[in-house]
Short mmCIF file of C-alpha atoms in Angstrom, two decimals:
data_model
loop_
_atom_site.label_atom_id
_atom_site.label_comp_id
_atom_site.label_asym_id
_atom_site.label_seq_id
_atom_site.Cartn_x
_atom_site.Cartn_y
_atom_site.Cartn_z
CA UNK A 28 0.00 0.00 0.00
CA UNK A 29 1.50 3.37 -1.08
CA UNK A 30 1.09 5.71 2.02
CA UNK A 31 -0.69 8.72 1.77
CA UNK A 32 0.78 12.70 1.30
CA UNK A 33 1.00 14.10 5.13
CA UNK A 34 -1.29 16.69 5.01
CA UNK A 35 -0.31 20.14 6.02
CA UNK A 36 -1.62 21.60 9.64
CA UNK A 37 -2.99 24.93 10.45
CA UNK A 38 -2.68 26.67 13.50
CA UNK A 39 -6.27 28.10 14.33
CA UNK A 40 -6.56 31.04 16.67
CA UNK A 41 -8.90 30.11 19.40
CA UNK A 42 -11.17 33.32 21.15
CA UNK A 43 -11.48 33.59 24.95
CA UNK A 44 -15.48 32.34 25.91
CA UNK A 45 -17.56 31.55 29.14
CA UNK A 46 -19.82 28.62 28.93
CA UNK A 47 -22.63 28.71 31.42
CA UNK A 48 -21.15 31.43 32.97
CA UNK A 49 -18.77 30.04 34.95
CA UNK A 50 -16.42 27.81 32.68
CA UNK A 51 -13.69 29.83 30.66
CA UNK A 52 -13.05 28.31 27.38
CA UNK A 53 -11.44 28.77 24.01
CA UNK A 54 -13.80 28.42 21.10
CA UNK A 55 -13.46 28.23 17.38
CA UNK A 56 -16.39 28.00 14.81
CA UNK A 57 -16.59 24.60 12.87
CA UNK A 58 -16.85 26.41 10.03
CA UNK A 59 -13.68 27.57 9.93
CA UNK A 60 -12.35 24.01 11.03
CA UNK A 61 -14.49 22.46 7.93
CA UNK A 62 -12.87 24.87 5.46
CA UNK A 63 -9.41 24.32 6.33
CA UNK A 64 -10.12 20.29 6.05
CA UNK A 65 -12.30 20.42 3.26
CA UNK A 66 -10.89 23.49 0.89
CA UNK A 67 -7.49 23.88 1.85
CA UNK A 68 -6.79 20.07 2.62
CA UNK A 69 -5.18 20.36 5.38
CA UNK A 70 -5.49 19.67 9.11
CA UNK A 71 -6.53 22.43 11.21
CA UNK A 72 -5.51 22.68 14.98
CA UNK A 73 -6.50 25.04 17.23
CA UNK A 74 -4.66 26.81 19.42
CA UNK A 75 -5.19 29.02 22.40
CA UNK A 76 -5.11 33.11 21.80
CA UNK A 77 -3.58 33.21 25.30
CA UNK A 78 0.03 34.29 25.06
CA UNK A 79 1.04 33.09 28.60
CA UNK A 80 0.17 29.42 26.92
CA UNK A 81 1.14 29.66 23.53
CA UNK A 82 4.59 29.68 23.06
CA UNK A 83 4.97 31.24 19.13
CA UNK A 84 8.24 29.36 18.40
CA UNK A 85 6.54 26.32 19.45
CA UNK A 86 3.48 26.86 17.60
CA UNK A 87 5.53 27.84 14.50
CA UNK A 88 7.47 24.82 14.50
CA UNK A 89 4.16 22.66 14.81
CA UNK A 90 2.25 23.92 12.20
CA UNK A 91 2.65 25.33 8.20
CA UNK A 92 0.37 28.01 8.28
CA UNK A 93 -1.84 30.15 10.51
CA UNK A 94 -5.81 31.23 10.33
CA UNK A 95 -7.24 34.46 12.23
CA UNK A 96 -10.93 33.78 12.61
CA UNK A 97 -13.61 36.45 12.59
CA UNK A 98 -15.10 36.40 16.14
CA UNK A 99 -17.32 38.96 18.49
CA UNK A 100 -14.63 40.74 20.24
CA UNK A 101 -13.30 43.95 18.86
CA UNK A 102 -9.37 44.37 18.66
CA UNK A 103 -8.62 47.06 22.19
CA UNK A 104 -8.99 50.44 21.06
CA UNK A 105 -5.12 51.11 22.50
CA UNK A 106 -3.70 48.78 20.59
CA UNK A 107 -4.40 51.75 17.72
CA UNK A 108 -4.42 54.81 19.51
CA UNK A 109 -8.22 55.16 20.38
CA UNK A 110 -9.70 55.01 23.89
CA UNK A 111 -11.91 52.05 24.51
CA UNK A 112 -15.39 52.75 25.05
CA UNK A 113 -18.20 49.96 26.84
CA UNK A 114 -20.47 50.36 23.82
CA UNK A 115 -17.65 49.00 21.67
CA UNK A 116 -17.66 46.11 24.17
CA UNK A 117 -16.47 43.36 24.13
CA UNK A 118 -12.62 42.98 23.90
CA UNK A 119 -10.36 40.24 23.83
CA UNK A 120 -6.96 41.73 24.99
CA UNK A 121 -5.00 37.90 25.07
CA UNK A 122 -5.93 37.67 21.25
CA UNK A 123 -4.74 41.14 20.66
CA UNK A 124 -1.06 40.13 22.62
CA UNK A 125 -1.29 36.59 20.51
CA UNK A 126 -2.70 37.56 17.48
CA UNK A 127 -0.36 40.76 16.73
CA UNK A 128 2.90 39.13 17.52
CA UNK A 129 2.13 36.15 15.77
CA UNK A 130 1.36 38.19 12.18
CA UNK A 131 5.04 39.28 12.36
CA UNK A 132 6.66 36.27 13.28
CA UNK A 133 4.26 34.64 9.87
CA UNK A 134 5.16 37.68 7.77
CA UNK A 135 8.81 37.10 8.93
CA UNK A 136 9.56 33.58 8.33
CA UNK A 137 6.97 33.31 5.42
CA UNK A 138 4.18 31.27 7.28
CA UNK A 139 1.21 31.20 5.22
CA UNK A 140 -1.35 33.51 7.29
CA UNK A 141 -4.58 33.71 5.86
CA UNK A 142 -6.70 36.56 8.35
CA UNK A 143 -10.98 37.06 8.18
CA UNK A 144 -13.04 39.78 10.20
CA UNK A 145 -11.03 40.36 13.02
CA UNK A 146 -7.97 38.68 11.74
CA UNK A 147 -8.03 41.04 8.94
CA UNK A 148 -8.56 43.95 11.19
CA UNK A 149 -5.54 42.67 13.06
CA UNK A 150 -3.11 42.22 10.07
CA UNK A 151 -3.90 45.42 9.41
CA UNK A 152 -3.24 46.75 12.98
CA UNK A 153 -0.02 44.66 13.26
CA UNK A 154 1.42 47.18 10.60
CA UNK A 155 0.90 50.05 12.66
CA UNK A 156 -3.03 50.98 11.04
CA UNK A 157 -6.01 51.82 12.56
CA UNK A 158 -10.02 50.70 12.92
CA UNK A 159 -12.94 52.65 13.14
CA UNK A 160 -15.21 51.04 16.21
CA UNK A 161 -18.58 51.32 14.24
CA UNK A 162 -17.54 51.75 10.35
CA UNK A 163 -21.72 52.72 9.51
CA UNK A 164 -21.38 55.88 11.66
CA UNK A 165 -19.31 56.95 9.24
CA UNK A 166 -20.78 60.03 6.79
CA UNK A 167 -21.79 57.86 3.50
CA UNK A 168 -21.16 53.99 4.50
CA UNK A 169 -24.00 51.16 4.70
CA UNK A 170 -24.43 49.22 7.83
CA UNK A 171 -22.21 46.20 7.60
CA UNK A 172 -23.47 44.47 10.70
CA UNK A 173 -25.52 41.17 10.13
CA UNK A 174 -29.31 41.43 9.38
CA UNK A 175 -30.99 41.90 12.62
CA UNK A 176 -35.03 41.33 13.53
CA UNK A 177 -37.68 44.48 14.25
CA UNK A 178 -37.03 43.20 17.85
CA UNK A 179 -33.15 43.74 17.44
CA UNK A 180 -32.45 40.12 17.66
CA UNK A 181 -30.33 38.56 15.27
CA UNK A 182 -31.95 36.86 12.23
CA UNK A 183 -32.74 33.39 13.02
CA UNK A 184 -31.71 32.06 9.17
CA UNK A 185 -27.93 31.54 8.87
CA UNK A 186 -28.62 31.82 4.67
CA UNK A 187 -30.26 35.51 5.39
CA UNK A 188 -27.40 36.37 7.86
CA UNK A 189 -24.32 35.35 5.36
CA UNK A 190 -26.13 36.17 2.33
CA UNK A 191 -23.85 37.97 -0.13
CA UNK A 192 -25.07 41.98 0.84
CA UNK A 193 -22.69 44.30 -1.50
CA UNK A 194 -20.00 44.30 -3.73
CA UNK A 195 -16.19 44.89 -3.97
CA UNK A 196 -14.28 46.11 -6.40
CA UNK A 197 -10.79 44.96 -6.97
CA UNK A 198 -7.71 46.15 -7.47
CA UNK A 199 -6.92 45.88 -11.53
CA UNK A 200 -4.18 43.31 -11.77
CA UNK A 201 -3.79 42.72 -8.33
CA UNK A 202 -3.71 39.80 -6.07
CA UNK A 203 -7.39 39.31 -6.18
CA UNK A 204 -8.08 40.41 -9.31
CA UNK A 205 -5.49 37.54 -10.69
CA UNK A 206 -6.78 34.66 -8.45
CA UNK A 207 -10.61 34.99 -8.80
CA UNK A 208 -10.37 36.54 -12.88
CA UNK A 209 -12.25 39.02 -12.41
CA UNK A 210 -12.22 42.91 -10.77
CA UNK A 211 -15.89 42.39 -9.28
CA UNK A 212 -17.11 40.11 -6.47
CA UNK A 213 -20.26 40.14 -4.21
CA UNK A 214 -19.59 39.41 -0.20
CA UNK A 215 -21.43 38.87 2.85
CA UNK A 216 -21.03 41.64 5.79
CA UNK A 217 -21.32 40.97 9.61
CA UNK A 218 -19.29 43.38 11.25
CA UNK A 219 -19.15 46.79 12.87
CA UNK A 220 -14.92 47.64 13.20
CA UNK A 221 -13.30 48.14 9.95
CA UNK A 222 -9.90 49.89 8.94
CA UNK A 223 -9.69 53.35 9.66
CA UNK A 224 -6.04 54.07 7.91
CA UNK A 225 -3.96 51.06 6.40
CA UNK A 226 -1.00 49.87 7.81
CA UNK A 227 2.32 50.77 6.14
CA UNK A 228 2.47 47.54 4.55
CA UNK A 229 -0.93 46.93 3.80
CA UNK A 230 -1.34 46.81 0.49
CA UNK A 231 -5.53 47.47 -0.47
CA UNK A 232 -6.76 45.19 -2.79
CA UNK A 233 -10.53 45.18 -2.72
CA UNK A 234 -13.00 47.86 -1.84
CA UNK A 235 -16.70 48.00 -1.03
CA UNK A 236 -18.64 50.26 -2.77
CA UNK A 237 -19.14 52.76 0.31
CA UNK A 238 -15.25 53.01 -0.08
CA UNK A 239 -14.76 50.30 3.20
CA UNK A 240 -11.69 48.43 2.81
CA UNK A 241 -12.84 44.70 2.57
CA UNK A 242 -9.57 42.65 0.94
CA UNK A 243 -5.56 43.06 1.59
CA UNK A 244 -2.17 41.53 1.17
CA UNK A 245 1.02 42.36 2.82
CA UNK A 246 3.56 44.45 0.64
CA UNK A 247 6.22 42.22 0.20
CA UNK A 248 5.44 39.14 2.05
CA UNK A 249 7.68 36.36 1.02
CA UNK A 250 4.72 33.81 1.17
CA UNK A 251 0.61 34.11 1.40
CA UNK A 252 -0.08 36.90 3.62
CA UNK A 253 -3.78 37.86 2.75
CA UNK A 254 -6.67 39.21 4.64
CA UNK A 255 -11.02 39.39 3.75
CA UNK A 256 -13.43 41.57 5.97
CA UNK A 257 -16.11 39.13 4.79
CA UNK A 258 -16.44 35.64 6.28
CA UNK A 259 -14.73 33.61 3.06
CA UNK A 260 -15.41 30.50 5.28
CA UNK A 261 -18.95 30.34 5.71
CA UNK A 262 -19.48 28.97 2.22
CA UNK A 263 -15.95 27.71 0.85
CA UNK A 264 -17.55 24.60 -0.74
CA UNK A 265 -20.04 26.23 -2.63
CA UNK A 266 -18.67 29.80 -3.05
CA UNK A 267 -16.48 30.31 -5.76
CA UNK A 268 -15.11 33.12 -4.50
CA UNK A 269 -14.11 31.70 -1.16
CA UNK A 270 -13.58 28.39 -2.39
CA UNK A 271 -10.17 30.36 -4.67
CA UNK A 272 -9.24 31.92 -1.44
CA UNK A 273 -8.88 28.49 0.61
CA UNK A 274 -7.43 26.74 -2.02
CA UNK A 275 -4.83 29.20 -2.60
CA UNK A 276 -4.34 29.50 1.39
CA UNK A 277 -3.83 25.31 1.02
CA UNK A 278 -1.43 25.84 -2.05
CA UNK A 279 0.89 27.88 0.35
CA UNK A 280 0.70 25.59 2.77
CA UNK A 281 1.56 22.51 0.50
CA UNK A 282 4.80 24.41 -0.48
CA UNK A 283 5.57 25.98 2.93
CA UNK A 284 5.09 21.64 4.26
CA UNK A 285 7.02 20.50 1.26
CA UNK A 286 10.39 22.71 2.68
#
C-alpha cells in the first residue's frame, strides 16, 4: 500500500469564551475548522489566543500556516491609539497580545497567514493601522453588521445572515483580481470595526462600494499573507469566491510543508 501525502496543519486562533457562565473556554467555529479540512486540505488545529500558553516558536514549528478567525470581540482600542469605550464592548486583549505578535513572526519567516473579520482587522493593525469602532457611523457607508429582527435580535436564518449583501471592487491586476479573474465580487457583511487608515504595509486590494476596505495583502510578504473583511469561510464549498481563497491558502501551505 502506497502511504498517503502528510497533510499540512494549520494553526487556528482560538477566542477567549464563558460557557454557562462560569467555565472559561477557548472556542473556534466549525466552520472555519471544515474549510481548512475540506478546501485547503489540510489539518486544522486550534490553538489558544492566550500568550502566557502559547509559546509562538513552538506553535511555529508545529504547524505550516496560521488562520485568524472572525469572532465577536473587537481588537482594544489602544492597541491603535483610540480610547476604549463599553459600547464598543467586548474585547479580547489575550488575542490582541497573541494575534499581533504572531502576524510578524508569519510575515517574517513566510508562514502562510490567511486573516478574516477580526484577523483582517488585526493584520492590518499589526502594521501600525487603525479601525474605526462602528464603520456605519461613518458620513456615507452602509451598515455592515448582520441582518438583525424588528425586535433587534439577530436573524434566526444563517442563509439571510451570510447572504452575499454588497460588492467589492478589486484592485486591476492585483492579487485578487489575478486569483478569482475578475475585478468584481459580491460578499457577505457581519461586522461593525473596519480599517480606519492602512497599515504601512498593507497593500488594499478590494473595496466595497461605500469606499470600506474589505480585501488586503502584505507588501512584500515572502509567502501568502492575505486578509477578507467578509467571512470567506462560511461557504468555501459552494462559493467560488471563497472556495479560490482556501485553495490558494492550502497551495501555500503545501509548499511551505514541502520545505
Amino acid at each position: 500500500m502506497v502511504p498517503s501525502k502528510k497533510k499540512p496543519v494549520v494553526g487556528v486562533i482560538g477566542n477567549s469564551g464563558v460557557i454557562n457562565d462560569r467555565h472559561n473556554v477557548q472556542l473556534v467555529g466549525q466552520r472555519n475548522m471544515r474549510a481548512v479540512a475540506d478546501v485547503a486540505g489540510a489539518l486544522p488545529l486550534m490553538f489558544a489566543g492566550t500568550p502566557d500558553i502559547t509559546d509562538i516558536e513552538a506553535l511555529l514549528g508545529a504547524v505550516d500556516g496560521i488562520l485568524l478567525t472572525g469572532a465577536r470581540a473587537n481588537v482594544h482600542p489602544t492597541r491603535f491609539g483610540a480610547e476604549p469605550h463599553p459600547a464598543h464592548e467586548p474585547y479580547d486583549q489575550e488575542r490582541d497580545a497573541m494575534a499581533l505578535s504572531l502576524i510578524d513572526a508569519c510575515v517574517e519567516r513566510g508562514v502562510p497567514i490567511f486573516g478574516i473579520c477580526r484577523g483582517f482587522q488585526e493584520m492590518n493593525v499589526a502594521f501600525g493601522g487603525s479601525l474605526h469602532p462602528e464603520i456605519r457611523e461613518i458620513p456615507g457607508r452602509m451598515n455592515h453588521r448582520m441582518p438583525r429582527l424588528e425586535n433587534g435580535e439577530v436573524h434566526p436564518d444563517p442563509t439571510v445572515v451570510f447572504a452575499d449583501r454588497h460588492e467589492v471592487q478589486l484592485v486591476k491586476d492585483g492579487y485578487f483580481a489575478r486569483l478569482l479573474g475578475c475585478e468584481c465580487i459580491r460578499v457577505n457583511s457581519l461586522h461593525g470595526q473596519g480599517i480606519l487608515d492602512p497599515g504601512k504595509r498593507i497593500a488594499i486590494e478590494g473595496v466595497a462600494e461605500d469606499g470600506t476596505i474589505e480585501a488586503i495583502c502584505i507588501s512584500d510578504a515572502p509567502a501568502f499573507a492575505v486578509g477578507v473583511q467578509w467571512h470567506a469561510e462560511y461557504d468555501p464549498q459552494t462559493n467560488p469566491i471563497n472556495r479560490a481563497l482556501f485553495r490558494a491558502f492550502g497551495e501555500a501551505l503545501r509548499s511551505r510543508a514541502a520545505r
